[in-house]
XYZ file of C-alpha atoms in Angstrom:
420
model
C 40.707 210.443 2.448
C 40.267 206.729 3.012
C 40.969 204.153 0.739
C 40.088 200.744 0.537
C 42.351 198.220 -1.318
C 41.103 195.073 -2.183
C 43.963 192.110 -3.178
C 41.524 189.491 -2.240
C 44.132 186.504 -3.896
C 47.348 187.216 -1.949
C 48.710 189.823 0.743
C 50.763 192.574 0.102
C 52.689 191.053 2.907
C 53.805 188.237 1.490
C 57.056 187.397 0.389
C 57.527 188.015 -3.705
C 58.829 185.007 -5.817
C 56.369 182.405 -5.206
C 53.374 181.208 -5.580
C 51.191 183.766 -6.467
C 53.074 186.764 -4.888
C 54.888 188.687 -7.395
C 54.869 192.212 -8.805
C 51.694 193.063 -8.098
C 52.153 192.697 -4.550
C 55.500 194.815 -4.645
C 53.068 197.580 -6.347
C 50.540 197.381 -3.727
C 52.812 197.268 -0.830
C 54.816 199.912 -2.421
C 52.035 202.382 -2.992
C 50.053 201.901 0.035
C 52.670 202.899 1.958
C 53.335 205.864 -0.186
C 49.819 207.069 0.620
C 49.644 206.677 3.515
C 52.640 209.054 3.842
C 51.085 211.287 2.329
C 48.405 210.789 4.898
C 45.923 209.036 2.881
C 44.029 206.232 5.098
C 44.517 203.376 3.120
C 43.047 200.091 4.090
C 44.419 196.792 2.001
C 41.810 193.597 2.437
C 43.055 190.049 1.696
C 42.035 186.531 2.300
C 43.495 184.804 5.535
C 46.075 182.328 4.827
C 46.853 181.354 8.537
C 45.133 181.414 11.930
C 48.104 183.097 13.467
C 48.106 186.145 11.118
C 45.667 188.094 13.138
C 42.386 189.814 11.836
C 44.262 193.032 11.209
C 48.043 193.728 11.035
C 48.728 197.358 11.784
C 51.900 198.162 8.792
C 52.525 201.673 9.615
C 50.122 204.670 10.830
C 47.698 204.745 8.166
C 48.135 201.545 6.525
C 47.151 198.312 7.855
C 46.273 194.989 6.247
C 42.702 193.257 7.083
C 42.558 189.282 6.846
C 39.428 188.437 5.623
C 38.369 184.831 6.412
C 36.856 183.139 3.347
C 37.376 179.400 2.596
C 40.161 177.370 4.773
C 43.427 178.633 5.227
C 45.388 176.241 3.672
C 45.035 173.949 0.052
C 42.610 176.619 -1.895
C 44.776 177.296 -4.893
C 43.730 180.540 -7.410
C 41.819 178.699 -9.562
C 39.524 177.904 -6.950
C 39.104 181.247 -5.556
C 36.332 182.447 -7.449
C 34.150 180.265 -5.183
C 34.910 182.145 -2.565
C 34.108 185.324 -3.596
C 30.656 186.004 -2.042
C 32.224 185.212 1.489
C 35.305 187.236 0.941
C 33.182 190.218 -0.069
C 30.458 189.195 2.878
C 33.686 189.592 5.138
C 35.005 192.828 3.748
C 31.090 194.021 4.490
C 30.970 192.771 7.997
C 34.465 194.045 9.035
C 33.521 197.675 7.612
C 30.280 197.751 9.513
C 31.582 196.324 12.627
C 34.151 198.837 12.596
C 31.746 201.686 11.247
C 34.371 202.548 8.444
C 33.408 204.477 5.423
C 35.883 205.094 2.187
C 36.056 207.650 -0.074
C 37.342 205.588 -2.980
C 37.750 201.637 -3.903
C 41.135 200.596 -5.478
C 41.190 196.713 -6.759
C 44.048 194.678 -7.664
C 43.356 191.851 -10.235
C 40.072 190.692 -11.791
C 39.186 188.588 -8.490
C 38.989 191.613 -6.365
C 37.533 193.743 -9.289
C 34.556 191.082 -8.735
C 34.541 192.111 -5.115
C 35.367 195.889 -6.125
C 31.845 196.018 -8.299
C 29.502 194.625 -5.960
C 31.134 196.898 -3.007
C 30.888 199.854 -5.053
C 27.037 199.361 -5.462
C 26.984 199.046 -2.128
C 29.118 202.096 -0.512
C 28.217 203.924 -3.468
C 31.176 205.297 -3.982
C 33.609 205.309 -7.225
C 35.432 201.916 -7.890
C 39.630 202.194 -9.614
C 40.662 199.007 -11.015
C 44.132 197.758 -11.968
C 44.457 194.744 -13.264
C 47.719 193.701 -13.477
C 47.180 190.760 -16.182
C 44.717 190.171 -18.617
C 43.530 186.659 -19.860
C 43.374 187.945 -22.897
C 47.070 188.936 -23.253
C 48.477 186.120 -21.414
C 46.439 183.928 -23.659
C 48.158 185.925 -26.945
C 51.762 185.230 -25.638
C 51.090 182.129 -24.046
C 54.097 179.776 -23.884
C 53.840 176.035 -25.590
C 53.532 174.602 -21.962
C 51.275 176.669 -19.868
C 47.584 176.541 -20.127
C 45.559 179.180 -20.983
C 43.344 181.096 -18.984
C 39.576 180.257 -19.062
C 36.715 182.627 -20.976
C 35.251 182.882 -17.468
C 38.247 185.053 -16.907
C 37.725 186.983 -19.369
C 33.889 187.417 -19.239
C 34.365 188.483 -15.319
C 37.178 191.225 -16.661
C 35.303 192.553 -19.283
C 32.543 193.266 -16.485
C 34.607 194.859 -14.207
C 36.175 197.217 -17.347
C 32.524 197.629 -18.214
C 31.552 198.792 -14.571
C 34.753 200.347 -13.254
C 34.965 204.047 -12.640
C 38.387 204.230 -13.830
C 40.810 201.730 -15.225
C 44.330 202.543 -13.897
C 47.238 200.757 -16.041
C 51.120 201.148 -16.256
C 51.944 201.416 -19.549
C 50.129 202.732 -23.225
C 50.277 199.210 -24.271
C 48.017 198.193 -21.569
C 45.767 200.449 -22.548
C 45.452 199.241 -26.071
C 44.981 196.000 -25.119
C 41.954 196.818 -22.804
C 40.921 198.541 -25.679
C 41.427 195.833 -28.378
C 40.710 193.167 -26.050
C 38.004 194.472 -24.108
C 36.205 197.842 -25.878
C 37.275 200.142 -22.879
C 36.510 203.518 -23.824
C 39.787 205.484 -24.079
C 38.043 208.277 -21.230
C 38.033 205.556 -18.862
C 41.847 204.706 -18.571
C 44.954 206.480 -16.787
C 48.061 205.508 -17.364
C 50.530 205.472 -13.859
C 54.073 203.830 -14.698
C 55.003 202.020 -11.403
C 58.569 202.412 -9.562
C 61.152 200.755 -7.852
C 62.675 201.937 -4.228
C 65.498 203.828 -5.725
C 66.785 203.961 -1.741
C 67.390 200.470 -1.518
C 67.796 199.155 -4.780
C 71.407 201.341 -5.550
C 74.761 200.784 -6.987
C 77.756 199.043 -5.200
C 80.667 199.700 -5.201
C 83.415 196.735 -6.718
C 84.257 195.928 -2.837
C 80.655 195.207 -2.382
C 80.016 193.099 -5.713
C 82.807 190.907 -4.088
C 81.279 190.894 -0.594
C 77.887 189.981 -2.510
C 79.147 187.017 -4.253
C 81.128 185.884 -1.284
C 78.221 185.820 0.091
C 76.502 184.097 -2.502
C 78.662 181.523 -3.008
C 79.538 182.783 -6.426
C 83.414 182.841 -8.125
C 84.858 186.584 -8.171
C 86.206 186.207 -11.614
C 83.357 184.690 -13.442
C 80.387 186.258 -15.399
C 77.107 186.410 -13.494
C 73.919 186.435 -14.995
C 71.015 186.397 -12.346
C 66.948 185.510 -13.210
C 64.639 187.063 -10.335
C 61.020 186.023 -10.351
C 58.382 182.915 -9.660
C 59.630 180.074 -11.178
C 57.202 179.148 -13.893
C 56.806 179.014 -17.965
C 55.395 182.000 -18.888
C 58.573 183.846 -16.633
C 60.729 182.107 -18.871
C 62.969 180.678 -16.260
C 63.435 177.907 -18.819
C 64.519 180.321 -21.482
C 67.686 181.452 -19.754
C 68.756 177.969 -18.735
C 68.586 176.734 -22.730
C 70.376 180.068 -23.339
C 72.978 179.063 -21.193
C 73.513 175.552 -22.360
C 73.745 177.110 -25.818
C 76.254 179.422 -24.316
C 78.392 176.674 -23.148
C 78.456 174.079 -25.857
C 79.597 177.216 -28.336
C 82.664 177.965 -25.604
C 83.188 175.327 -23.166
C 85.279 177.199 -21.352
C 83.186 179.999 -20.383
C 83.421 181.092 -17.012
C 79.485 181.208 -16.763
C 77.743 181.216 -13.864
C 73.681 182.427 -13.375
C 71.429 182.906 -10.360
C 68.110 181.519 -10.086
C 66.139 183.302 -7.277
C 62.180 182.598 -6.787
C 59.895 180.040 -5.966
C 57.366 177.767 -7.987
C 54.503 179.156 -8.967
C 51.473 177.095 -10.109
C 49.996 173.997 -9.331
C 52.348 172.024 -11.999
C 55.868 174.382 -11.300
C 58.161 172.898 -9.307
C 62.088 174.135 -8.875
C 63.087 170.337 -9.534
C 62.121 170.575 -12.979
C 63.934 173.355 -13.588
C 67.059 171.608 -11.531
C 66.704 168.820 -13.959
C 66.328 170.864 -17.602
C 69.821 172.058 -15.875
C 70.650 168.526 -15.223
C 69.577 167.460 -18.822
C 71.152 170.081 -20.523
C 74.367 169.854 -18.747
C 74.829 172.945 -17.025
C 73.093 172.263 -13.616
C 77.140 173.025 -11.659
C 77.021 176.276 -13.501
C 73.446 177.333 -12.167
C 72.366 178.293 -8.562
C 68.942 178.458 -7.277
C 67.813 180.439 -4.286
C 64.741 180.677 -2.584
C 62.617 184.063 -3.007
C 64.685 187.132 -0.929
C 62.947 189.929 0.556
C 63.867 193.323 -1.257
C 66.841 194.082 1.626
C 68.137 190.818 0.315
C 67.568 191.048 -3.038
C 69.641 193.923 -3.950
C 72.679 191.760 -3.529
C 71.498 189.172 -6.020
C 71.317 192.443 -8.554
C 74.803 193.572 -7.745
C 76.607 190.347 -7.423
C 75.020 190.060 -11.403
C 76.707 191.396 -14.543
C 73.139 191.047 -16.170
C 69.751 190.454 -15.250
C 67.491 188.074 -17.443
C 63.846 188.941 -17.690
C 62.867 186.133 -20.307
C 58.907 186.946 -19.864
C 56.574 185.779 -21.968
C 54.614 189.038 -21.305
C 54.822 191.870 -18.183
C 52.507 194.547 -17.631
C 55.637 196.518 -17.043
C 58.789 194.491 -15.369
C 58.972 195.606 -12.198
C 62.662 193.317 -11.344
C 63.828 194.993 -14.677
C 64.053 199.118 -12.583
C 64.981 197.242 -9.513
C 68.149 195.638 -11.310
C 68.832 198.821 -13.243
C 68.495 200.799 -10.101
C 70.921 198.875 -8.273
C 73.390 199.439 -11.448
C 73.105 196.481 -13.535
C 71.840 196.441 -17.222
C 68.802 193.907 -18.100
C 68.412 191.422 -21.112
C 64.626 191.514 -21.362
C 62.118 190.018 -24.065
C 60.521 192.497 -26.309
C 56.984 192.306 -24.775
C 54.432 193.973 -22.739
C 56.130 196.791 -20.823
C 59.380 195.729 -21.058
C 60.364 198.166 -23.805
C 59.510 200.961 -21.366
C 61.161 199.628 -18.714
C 64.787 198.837 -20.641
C 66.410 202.006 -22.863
C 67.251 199.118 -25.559
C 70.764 199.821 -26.471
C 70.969 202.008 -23.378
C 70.374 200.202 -19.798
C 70.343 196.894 -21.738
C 68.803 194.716 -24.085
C 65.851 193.598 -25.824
C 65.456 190.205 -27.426
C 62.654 189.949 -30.068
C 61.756 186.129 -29.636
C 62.542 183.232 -26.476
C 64.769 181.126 -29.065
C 67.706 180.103 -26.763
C 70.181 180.861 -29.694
C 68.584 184.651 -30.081
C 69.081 185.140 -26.143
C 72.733 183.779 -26.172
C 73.537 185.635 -29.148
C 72.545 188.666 -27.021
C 74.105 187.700 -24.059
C 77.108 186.778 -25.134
C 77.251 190.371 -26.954
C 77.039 191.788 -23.665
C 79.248 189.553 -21.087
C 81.916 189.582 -23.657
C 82.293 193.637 -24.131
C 82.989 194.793 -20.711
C 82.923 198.577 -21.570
C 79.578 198.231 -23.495
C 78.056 196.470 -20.061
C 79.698 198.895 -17.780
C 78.845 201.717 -19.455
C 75.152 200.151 -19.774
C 75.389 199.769 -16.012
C 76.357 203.595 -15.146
C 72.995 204.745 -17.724
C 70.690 201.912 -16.089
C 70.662 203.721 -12.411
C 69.760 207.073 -14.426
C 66.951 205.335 -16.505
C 65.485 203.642 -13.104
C 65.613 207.116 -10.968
C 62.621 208.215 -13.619
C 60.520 205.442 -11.946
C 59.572 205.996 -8.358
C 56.918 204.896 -5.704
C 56.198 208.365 -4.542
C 55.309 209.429 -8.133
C 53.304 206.761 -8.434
C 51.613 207.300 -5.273
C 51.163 211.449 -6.231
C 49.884 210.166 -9.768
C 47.072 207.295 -7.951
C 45.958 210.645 -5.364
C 45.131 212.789 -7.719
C 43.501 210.216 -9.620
C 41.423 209.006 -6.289
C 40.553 212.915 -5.668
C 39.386 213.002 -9.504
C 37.187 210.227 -9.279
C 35.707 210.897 -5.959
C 34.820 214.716 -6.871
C 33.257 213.663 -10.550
C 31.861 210.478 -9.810
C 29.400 209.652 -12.817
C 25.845 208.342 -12.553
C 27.399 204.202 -13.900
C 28.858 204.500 -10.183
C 25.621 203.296 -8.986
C 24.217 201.061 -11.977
C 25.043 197.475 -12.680
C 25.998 196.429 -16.673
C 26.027 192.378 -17.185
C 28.689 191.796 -19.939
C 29.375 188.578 -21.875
């Protein structure tokens, strides 16, 4: 089987945490590789970002990435993507031919490549699996006071690509709701594949490696850790956490609080200074420390040099950092939203906080850092509660899904629907 992967707005090989790389690109780097251990052909196409990347970077046997040129390399943001559709799909067309490559199965990533997705099904005639990762719809719903929302031309290009896909692939029954509510799916036309987390490198440490982690951190042995992981804009929440905090302190002074900030601005508006300076404002900018985004090898010692992981999301298709903290042993404070509540055993791995008010979150927190058996033992059941979230199941689950589609294909395969 061969497999083509479409991310057309950012590479599965670059680094999560900023700008627009994030979970989705953890998914797709995550599963493709899975597949192609399982000796699936799986080619991933993205736009070129830089001259030195190379038309095609081979990942692994079976997996490579191909860097489609469309538009300049550098000082496109997402919102002007769209106009570059036609020549990233015109390049995906030309490197197939070239190459003589056919593909048993189309997987896109995001309603920019479900554009290119459609008009390459109609054109390989072969069955088209969407996942879109976010809806305008939904983000629009849970929107945060300061971001903008996301335009109707969104949303008209998603509901085509709903209307037109072969098969809608989402991680959580929630999702699927909402692309019924939101967008009249038909309940036939979506499967529902939790993601995972690399349970082999996201594990617990041991106390004489939560010390070597904050030593190497720069963080205090004895003091209370909570760590955020993610881009740094609004509708994460980063913002959320650092009120939190401030609340935290001017209730006990003397708490010996300190939190992690690891990610990178995301958006044309985010910057990490004005997060700095809400820290600055608020008064608590000695207790906080920001880090730039960490690869995943990295990573894992933000999550065990932590006592608790924030996830103050506005709204996640599932919360991908929330099974990578738990994995590694440490229990997440998450906002009830999205696929959070799937993702955190509220009351079991950790906790779920029903609104972003900075007093609700340090109630909650506080709950937590202050009743060290509660946390501990919250700890120990978080590694249990990530192990039921793997890559490889997802990657058996999206298979047998492809081999589905491919045998059954239905007769809309080849027709076009306009949608409004």
């Amino acid at each position: 089987m061969r497999v083509a992967m479409i991310s057309m707005h950012t590479s599965p090989l670059q680094q999560p945490g900023s700008g627009d790389a994030g979970g989705m690109n953890v998914y797709i780097a995550s599963t493709a590789r899975q597949l192609a251990r399982k000796g699936i052909s799986v080619d991933v196409y993205t736009r070129a970002t830089r001259p030195s990347q190379g038309e095609v970077v081979e990942v692994e046997p079976n997996l490579r990435v191909v860097n489609i040129v469309a538009g300049p390399y550098e000082g496109l943001d997402k919102e002007a993507l769209p106009t570059q559709l036609a020549a990233f799909a015109g390049g995906v067309l030309l490197f197939a031919r070239c190459a003589a490559l056919s593909y048993d199965v189309i997987h896109s990533h995001y309603w920019l490549s479900g554009q290119v997705g459609w008009l390459l099904r109609d054109v390989w005639r072969i069955p088209l699996v969407h996942t879109a990762h976010t809806l305008a719809a939904v983000k629009n719903e849970h929107i945060s006071a300061e971001d903008s929302p996301e335009s109707e031309a969104r949303r008209i290009c998603e509901q085509q690509i709903v209307d037109n896909a072969d098969r809608l692939v989402v991680n959580t029954r929630e999702e699927a709701d909402n692309l019924q509510r939101h967008y009249d799916a038909a309940p036939d036309s979506i499967t529902v594949i939790p993601p995972g987390a690399d349970t082999e490198l996201f594990t617990p440490g041991t106390e004489r490696a939560t010390e070597r982690c904050r030593r190497e951190l720069g963080i205090p042995l004895h003091a209370k850790v909570v760590a955020f992981v993610g881009r740094l804009q609004e509708f994460k929440g980063p913002q959320v956490l650092i009120r939190a905090v401030a609340e935290l302190v001017r209730r006990d002074p003397q708490r010996n609080l300190r939190v992690i900030v690891c990610g990178g601005p995301s958006g044309r508006s985010a910057t990490p200074e004005q997060y700095r300076e809400l820290a600055e404002e608020l008064g608590v900018a000695r207790r906080i420390r920001f880090l730039d985004p960490r690869p995943p090898e990295e990573l894992v010692t933000v999550y065990r040099a932590a006592d608790i992981v924030a996830v103050p999301s506005y709204n996640e298709s599932f919360g991908l950092v929330a099974i990578e903290a738990q994995a590694a042993g440490t229990p997440v404070v998450a906002s009830r939203v999205g696929g959070l509540p799937i993702a955190v055993a509220d009351g079991k791995s950790g906790r779920l906080v029903g609104s972003h008010e900075p007093g609700d979150w340090a109630d909650v927190l506080s709950e937590l850092l202050d009743d060290d058996d509660t946390r501990i033992a919250m700890g120990e059941a978080a590694v249990g509660h990530a192990a039921e979230f793997s890559w490889p199941r997802t990657a058996t689950h999206l298979e047998d899904l492809y081999r589905a589609v491919t045998a059954h294909a239905p007769e809309r395969c080849y027709s076009r629907r306009a949608a409004g």
